[in-house]
XYZ file of C-alpha atoms in Angstrom:
557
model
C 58.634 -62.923 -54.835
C 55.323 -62.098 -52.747
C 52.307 -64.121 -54.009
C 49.349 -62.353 -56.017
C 46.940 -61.605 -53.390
C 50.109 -60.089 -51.462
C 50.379 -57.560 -53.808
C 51.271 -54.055 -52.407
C 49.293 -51.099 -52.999
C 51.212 -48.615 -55.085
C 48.762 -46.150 -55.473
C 49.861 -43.478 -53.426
C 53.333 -43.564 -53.785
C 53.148 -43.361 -57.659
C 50.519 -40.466 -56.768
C 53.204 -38.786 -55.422
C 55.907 -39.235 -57.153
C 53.874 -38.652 -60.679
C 53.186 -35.021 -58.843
C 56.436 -34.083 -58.510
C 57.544 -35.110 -61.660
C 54.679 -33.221 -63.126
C 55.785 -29.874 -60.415
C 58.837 -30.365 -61.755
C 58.974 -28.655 -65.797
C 60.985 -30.409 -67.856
C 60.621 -29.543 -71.639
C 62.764 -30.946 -74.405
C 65.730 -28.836 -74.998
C 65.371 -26.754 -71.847
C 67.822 -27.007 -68.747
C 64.365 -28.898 -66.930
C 65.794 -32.015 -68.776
C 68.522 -31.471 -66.433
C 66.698 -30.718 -62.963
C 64.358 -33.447 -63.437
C 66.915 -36.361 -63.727
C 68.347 -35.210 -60.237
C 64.867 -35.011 -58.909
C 64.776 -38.342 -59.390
C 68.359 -39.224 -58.136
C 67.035 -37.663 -55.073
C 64.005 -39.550 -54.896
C 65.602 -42.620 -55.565
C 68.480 -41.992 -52.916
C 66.435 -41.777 -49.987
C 65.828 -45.586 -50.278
C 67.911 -47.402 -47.462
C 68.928 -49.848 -50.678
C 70.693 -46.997 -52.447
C 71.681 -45.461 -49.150
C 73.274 -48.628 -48.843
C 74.628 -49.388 -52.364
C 75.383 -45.525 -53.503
C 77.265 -46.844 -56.477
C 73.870 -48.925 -57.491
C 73.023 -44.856 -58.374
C 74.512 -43.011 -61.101
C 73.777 -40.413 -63.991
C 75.052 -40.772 -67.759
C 75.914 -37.679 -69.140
C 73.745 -37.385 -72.635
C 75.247 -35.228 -75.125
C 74.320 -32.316 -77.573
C 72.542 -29.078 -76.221
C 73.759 -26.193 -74.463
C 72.468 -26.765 -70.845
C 73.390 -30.373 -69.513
C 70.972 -33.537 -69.287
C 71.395 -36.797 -67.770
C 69.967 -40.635 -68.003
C 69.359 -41.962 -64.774
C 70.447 -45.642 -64.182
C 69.232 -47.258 -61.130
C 70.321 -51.183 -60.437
C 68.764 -53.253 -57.651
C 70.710 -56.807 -57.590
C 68.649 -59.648 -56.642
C 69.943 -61.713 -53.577
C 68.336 -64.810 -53.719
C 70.731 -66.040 -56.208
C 73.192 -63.830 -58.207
C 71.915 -64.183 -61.815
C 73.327 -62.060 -64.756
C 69.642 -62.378 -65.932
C 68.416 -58.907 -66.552
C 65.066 -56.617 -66.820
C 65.265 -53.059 -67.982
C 62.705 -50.279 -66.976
C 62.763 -47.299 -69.715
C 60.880 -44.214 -69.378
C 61.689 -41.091 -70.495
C 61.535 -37.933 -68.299
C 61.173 -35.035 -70.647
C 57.561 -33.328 -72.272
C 56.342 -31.301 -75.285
C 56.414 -28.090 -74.982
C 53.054 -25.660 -73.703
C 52.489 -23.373 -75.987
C 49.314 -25.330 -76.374
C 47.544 -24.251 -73.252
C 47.804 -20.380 -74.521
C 46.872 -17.895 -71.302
C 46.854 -21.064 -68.738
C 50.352 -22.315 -69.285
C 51.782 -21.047 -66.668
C 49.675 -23.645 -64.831
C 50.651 -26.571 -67.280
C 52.703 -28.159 -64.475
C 50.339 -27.452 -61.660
C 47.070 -30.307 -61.956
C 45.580 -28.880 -59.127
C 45.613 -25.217 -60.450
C 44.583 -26.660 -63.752
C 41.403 -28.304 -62.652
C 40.225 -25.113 -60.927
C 41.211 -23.214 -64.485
C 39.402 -26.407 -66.479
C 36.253 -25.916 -64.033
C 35.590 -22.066 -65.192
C 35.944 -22.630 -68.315
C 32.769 -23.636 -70.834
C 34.245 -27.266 -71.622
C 32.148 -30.115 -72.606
C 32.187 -33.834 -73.900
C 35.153 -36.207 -72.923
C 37.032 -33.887 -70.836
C 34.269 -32.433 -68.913
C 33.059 -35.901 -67.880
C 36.861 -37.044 -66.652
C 37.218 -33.477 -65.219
C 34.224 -33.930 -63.270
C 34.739 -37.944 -62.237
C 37.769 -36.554 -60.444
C 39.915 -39.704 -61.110
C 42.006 -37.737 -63.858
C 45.460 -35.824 -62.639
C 45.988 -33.250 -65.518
C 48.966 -31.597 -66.213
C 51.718 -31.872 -69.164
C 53.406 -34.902 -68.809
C 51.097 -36.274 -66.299
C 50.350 -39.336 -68.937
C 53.130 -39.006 -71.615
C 54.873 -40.003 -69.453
C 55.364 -38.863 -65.948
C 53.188 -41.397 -64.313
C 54.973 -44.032 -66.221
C 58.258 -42.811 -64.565
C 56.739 -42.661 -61.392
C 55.168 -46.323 -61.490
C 58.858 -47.664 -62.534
C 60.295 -46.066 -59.769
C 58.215 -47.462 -57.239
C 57.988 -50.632 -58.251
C 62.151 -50.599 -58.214
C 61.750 -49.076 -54.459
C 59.829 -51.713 -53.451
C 61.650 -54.827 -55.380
C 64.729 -53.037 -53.803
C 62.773 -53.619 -50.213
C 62.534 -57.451 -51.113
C 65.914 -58.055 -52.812
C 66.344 -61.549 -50.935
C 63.199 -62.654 -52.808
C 64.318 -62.499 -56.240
C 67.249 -63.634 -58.496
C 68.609 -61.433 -61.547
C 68.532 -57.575 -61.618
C 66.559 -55.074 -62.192
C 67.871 -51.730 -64.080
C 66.152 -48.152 -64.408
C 67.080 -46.286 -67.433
C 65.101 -42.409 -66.883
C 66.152 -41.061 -70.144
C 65.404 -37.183 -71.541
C 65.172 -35.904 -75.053
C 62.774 -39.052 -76.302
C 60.581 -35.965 -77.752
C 63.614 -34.931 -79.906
C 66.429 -37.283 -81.263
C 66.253 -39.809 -78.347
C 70.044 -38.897 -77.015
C 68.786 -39.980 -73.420
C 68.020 -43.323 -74.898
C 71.214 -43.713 -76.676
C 73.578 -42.725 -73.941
C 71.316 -45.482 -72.282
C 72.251 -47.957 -75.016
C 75.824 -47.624 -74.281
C 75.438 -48.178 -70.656
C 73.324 -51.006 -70.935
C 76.547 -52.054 -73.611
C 79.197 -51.537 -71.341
C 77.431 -53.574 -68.667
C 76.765 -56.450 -70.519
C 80.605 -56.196 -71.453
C 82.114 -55.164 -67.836
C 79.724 -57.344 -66.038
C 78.200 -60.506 -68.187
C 74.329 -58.898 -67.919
C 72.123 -60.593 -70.157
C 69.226 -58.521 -70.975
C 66.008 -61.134 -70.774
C 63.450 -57.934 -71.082
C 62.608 -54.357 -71.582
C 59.376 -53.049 -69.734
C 58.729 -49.519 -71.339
C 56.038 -47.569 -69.689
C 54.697 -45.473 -72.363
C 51.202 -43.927 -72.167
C 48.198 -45.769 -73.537
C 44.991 -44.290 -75.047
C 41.624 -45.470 -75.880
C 41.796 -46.318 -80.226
C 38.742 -45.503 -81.320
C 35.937 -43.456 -79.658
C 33.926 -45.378 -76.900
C 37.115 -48.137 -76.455
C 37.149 -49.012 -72.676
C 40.187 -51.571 -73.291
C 43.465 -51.068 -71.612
C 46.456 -51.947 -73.408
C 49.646 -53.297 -73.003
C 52.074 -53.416 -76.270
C 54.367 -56.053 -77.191
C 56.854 -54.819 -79.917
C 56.694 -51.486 -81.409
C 56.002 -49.494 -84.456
C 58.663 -48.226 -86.829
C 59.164 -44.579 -88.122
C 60.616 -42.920 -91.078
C 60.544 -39.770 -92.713
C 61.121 -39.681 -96.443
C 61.486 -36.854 -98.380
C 60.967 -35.364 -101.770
C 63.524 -32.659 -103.280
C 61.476 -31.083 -106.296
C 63.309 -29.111 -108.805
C 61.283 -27.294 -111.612
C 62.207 -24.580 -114.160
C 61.721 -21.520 -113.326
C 59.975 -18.362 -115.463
C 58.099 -15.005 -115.197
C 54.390 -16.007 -114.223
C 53.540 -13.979 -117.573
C 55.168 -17.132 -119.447
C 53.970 -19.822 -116.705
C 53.421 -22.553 -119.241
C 57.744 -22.063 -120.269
C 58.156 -23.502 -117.210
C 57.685 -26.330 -114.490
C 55.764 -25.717 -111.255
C 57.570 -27.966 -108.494
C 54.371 -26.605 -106.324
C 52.072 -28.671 -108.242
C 54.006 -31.850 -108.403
C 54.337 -31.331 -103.976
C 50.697 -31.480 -103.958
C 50.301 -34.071 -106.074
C 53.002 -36.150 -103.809
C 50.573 -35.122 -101.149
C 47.500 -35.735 -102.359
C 48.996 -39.334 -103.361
C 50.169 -39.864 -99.416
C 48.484 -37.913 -97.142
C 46.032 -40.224 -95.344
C 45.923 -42.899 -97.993
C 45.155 -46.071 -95.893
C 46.291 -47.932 -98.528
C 49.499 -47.171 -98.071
C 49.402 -48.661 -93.891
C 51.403 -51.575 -92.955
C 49.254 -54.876 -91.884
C 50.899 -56.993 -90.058
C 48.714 -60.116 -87.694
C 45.826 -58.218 -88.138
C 47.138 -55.300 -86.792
C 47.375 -51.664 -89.051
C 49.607 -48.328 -88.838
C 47.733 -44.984 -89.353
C 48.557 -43.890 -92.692
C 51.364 -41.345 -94.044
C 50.575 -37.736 -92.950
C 52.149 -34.684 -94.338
C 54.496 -33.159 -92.424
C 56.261 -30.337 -94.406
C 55.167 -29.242 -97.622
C 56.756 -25.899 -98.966
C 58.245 -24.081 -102.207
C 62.373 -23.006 -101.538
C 61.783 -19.778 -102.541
C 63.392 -17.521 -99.668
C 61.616 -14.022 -100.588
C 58.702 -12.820 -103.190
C 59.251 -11.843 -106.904
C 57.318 -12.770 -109.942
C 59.113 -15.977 -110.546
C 57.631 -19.187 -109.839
C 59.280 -21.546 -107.646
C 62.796 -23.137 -109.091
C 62.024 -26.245 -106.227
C 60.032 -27.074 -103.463
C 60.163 -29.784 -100.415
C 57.914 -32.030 -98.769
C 57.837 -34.921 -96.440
C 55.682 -37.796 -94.743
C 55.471 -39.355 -91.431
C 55.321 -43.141 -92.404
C 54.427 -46.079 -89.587
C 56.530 -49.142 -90.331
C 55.210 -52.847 -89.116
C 56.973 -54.865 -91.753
C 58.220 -52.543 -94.597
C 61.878 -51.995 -94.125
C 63.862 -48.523 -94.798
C 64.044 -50.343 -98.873
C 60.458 -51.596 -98.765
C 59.411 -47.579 -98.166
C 62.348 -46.387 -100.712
C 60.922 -48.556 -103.380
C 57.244 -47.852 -102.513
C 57.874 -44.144 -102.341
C 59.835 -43.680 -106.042
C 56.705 -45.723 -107.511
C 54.437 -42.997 -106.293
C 56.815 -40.221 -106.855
C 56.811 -41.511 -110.787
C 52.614 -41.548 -110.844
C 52.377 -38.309 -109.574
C 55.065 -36.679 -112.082
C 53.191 -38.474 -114.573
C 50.128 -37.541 -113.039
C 51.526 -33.696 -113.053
C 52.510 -34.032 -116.968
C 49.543 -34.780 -118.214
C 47.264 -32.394 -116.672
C 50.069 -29.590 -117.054
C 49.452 -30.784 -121.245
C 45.908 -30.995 -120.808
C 46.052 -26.906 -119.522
C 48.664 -25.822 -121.751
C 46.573 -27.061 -125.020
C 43.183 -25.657 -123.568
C 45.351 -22.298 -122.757
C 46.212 -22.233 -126.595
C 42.926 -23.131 -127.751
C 41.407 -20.544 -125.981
C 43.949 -18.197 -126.894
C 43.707 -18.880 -130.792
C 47.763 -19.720 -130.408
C 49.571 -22.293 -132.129
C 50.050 -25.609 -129.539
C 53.398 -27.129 -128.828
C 54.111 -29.757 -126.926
C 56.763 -29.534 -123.905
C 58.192 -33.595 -124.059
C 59.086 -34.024 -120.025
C 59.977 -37.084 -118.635
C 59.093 -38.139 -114.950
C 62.766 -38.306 -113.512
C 62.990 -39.694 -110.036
C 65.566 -40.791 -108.346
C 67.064 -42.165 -104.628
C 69.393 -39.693 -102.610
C 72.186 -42.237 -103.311
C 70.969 -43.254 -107.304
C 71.765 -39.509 -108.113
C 74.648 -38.818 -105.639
C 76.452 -41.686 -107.555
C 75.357 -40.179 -110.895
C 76.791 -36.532 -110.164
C 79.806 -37.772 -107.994
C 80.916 -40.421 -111.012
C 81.413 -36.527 -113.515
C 82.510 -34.073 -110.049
C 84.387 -36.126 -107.990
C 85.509 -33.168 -106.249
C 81.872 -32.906 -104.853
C 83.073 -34.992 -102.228
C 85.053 -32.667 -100.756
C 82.555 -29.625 -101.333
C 80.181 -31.744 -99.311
C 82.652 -32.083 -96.394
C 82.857 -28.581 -96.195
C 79.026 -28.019 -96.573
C 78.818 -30.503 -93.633
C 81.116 -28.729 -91.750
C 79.475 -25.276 -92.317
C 76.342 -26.815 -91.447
C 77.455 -28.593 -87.895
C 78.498 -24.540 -86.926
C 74.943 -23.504 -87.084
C 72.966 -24.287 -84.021
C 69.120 -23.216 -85.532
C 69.612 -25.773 -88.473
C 67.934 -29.121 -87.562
C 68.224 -32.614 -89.354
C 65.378 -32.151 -91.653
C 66.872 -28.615 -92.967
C 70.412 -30.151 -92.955
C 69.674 -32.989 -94.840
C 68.237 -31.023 -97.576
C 70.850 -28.278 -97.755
C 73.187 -31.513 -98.931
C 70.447 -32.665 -100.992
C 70.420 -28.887 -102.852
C 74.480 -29.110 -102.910
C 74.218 -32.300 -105.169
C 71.936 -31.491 -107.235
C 73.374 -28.135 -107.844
C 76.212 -30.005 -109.320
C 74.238 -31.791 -111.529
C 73.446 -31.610 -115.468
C 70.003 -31.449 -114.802
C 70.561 -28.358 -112.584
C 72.650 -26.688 -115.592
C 69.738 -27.596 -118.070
C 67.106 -27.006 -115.677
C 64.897 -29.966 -115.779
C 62.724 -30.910 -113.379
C 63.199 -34.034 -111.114
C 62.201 -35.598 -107.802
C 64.783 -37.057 -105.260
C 63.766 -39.320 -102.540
C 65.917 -39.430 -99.214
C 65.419 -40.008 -95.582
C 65.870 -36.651 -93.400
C 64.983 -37.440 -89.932
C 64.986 -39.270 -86.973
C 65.672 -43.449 -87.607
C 62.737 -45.496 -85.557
C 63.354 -48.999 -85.812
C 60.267 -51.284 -85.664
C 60.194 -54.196 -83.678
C 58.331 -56.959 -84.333
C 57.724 -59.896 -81.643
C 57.432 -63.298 -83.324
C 57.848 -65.638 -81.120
C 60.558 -67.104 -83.105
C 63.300 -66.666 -80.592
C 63.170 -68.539 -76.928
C 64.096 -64.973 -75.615
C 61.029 -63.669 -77.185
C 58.556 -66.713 -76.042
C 59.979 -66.228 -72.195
C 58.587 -62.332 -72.361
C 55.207 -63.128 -74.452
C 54.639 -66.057 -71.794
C 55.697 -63.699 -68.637
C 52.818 -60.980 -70.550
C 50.050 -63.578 -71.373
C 50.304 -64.929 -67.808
C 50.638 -61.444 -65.985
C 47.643 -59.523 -67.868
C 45.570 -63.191 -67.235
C 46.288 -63.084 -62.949
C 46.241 -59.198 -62.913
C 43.075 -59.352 -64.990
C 41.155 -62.005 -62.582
C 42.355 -60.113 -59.517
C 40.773 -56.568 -60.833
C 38.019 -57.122 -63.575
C 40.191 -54.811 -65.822
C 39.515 -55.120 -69.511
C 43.201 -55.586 -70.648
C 44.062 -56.482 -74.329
C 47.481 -57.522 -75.825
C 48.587 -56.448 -78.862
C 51.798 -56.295 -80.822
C 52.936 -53.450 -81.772
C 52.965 -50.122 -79.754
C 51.472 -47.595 -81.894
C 53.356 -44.212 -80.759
C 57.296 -43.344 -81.289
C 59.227 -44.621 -78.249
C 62.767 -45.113 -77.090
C 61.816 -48.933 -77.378
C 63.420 -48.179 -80.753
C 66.490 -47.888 -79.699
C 66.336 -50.885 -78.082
C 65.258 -53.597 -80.680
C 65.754 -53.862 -84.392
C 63.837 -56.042 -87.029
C 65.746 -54.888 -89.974
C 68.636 -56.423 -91.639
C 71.843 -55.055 -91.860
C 71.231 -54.536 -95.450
C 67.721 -52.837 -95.015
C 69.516 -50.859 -92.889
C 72.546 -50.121 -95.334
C 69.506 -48.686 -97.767
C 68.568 -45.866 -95.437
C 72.483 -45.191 -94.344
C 73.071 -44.565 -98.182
C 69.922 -42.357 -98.748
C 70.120 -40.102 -95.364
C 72.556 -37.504 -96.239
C 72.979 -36.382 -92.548
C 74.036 -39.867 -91.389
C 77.104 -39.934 -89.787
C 77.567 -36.241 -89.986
C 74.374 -34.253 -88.224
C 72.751 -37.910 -87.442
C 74.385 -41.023 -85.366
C 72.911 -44.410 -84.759
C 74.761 -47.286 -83.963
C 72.331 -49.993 -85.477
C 74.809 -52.878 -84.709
C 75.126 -51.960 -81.169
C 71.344 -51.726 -81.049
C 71.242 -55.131 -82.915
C 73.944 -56.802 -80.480
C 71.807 -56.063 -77.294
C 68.161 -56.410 -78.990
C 65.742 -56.906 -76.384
C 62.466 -58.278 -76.264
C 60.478 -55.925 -75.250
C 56.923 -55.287 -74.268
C 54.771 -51.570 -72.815
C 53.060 -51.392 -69.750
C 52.003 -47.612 -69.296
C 49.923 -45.701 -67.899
C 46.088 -44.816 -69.494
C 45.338 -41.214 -70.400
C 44.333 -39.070 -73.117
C 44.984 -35.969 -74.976
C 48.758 -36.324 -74.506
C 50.822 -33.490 -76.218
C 47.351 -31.604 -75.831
C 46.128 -28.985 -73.627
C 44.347 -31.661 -71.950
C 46.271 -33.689 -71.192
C 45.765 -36.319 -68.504
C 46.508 -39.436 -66.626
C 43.333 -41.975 -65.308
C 44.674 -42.600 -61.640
C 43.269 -45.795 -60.618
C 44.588 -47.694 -63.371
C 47.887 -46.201 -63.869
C 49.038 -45.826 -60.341
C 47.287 -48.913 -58.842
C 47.305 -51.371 -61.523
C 50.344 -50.170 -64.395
C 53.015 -50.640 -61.192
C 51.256 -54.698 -60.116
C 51.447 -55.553 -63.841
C 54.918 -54.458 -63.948
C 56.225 -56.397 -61.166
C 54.174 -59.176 -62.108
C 55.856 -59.481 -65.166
C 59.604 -58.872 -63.446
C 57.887 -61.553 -60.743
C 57.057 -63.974 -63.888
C 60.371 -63.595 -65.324
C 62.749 -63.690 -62.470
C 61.212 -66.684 -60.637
């Protein structure tokens, strides 16, 4: 490998590259997914390496979707010695959509039309200083995570140039749909599987390059991320009794017991997950709504609601537990104030007062599946068809899915036939696993080592203010990657995600039997999945692509 002060200058050919990417649309669930993956391939093939090694080159077909989509896997082999030691690059190549930038996003994927648009427009604070400084690229996808791409590939171009210098490998994995369901990622999985099978590779280290963002107002640090958060989604099924809103207090508002629920989650910081000093952001409402398809004068028979919840420690039965306990307050909380109202209604109406006795039922996904199934075992096969039925229609997505089960149970249920009101907690999305570096595994000291020493010479060389920390605060594809759960943490949300295996795959043991260590190197921006959107070039297309090869450098020596 070359020495520090031999470092090359990426700068320009990141520039470049990060500029077509960004030319080049490539939305989540459009055919873009699909033309930007063999922008790359063609990129990547005019290297002499891959001119030379064509088979080095090759696209994974990624399922699901009408149009198709590809991962890109690139391999460059070290010469120096032949080593089955290998570091993975991951960066995915698809954006958020632009309905953000209204009248001007037709430009989204043109920066230099964009500044010209930016520069007419009355803009002030934070963006009109970076528009001004002129050492922003804007664009969508020019920092979430374009540029990240683009540094990746051209530090593989180059480590491709000096192949006799190094030992091990070095594999690309471009992967779409990491805005969605992460399908890229998991076709990547099974590559990176079927190598280490077919060829003995033994995967020493993930470098994801993610975008970065100041975390507070006024931070000037740079970050790089070893580990990343977790994500889950769980959800709340609320069934109430229904009535004619001129006998409201005969029945049971589900509405008011989903804002309780939310005014119990949404933002409470006490509810974030501390882990060596470091915090998640809070749970944040996500969905909150009554199931009530058109308007009458009946209230609400049941309502829906979810929350986004960062994971550093708590574990898919850590969240379950934690998320029944405040389920139970708030029906409790609901009640009593629904007792309090319906005595001071009476009161004021010179009525007799009678107490309604309800208790605060709530139960797991799986606690009242086993309940209902253990009287209609023939539920099991109504739910096969339901699944079925479901799979058919394209416009239902894994939240909706997940509930329509959750309805089909609880239709079945006595408490349906009596009407009494109930919460049931499940998982309905997307599975994030958290990963959590120790330091308790040799695999896992090699990387933190390979990080502490890059960021120290990279930091000397350029005056850069770069911090370490340990968990990488935004959903990733590192997730699929890495797992810190157990198998039976994991068994917990399997049991309580009604899609699983049906609308929803995962294959947790293959993700466990690869588990890399893994660490973020990315490019710094702001605004991403805003109108703003954009990518600070010095730093992430000088310095991002040095730190990354210094740390391949640092771990293949």
């Amino acid at each position: 490998m070359v020495a520090l002060l031999d470092l090359p200058d990426f700068y320009k050919t990141v520039h470049d590259i990060t500029l077509d990417l960004i030319k080049t649309p490539s939305i989540v669930a459009t055919q873009g997914e699909g033309r930007i993956a063999l922008k790359i391939m063609n990129i990547l093939k005019a290297s002499p390496y891959f001119q030379k090694h064509p088979d080095n080159l090759w696209l994974v077909d990624v399922p699901g979707g009408p149009w198709p989509k590809y991962t890109v896997m690139a391999l460059v082999e070290g010469e120096k010695n032949r080593s089955s030691q290998t570091v993975v690059l991951l960066g995915h190549i698809d954006t958020v959509r632009v309905e953000d930038f209204g009248t001007l996003k037709y430009y989204a994927f043109n920066p230099k039309g964009l500044v010209r648009h930016f520069s007419s427009l009355n803009i002030g604070g934070d963006v009109k200083k970076d528009l001004d400084s002129g050492k922003y690229m804007f664009g969508r996808g020019s920092v979430d995570m374009k540029s990240g791409v683009a540094a990746h590939m051209a530090v593989l171009m180059y480590l491709s140039e000096i192949a006799e210098g190094f030992s091990g490998n070095v594999l690309l994995a471009a992967t779409p749909d990491e805005e969605d369901m992460s399908s890229g990622a998991i076709a990547a999985l099974d590559e990176l599987f079927r190598l280490k099978k077919e060829r003995g590779f033994e995967y020493i280290a993930l470098i994801n390059a993610d975008y970065t963002s100041p975390l507070y107002p006024g931070d000037d640090h740079r970050y790089v991320y070893l580990g990343t958060v977790g994500k889950l989604l769980p959800s709340f099924f609320i069934a109430g009794r229904e009535t004619h809103v001129g006998q409201c207090f005969e029945g049971f508002d589900p509405n008011l017991l989903a804002a309780e629920l939310t005014r119990l989650f949404d933002m409470n910081t006490d509810l974030c997950d501390e882990v060596e000093g470091e915090v998640t952001l809070p749970p944040v409402s996500l969905k909150q709504r009554d199931l009530k398809e058109l308007y009458d004068v009946q209230i609400p028979f049941a309502a829906q609601c979810y929350y986004n919840f960062f994971t550093h420690s708590r574990s898919p039965e850590d969240i379950m537990k934690l998320c029944k306990e405040i389920a139970r307050k708030a029906f409790v909380n609901v009640i009593t104030t629904m007792e309090q109202k319906r005595r001071h209604y009476y009161d004021k109406a010179n009525m007799p007062y009678h107490p309604v006795p309800y208790e605060p039922l709530v139960y797991s996904y799986h606690e009242f599946y086993q309940k209902v199934i253990s009287k209609h075992p023939e539920l099991i096969s109504n739910l096969e068809t339901l699944n079925e039925n479901l799979l058919q229609d394209p416009n239902i997505d894994l939240r909706e899915h997940s509930l329509r089960v959750v309805e089909e149970v609880w239709k079945q249920s006595e408490e349906f036939n009596n009407r009494i009101p109930l919460i049931i907690v499940y998982f309905s999305s997307a599975f994030n696993a958290r990963v959590h570096i120790k330091g308790e595994k040799p695999s896992e000291v090699r990387l933190m080592d390979a990080v502490k020493k890059t960021v120290g010479e990279i930091t000397q060389k350029t005056s850069e203010n770069i911090s370490i920390r340990k968990f990488f605060p935004y959903i990733s594809d590192m997730s699929i990657f890495g797992i810190s759960d157990t198998p039976e943490e994991i068994e917990v949300l399997k049991c309580n995600m009604p899609a699983w295996g049906k609308k929803y795959f995962l294959d947790t043991e293959k993700i466990r039997a690869i588990n890399i260590p893994m660490v973020n190197i990315g490019p710094y921006g702001k605004d991403a999945h805003k109108m703003f959107e954009r990518v600070e070039m010095n730093y992430s297309f000088r310095i991002v692509p040095q730190l990354i090869f210094m740390c391949i450098s640092n771990l293949l020596l």
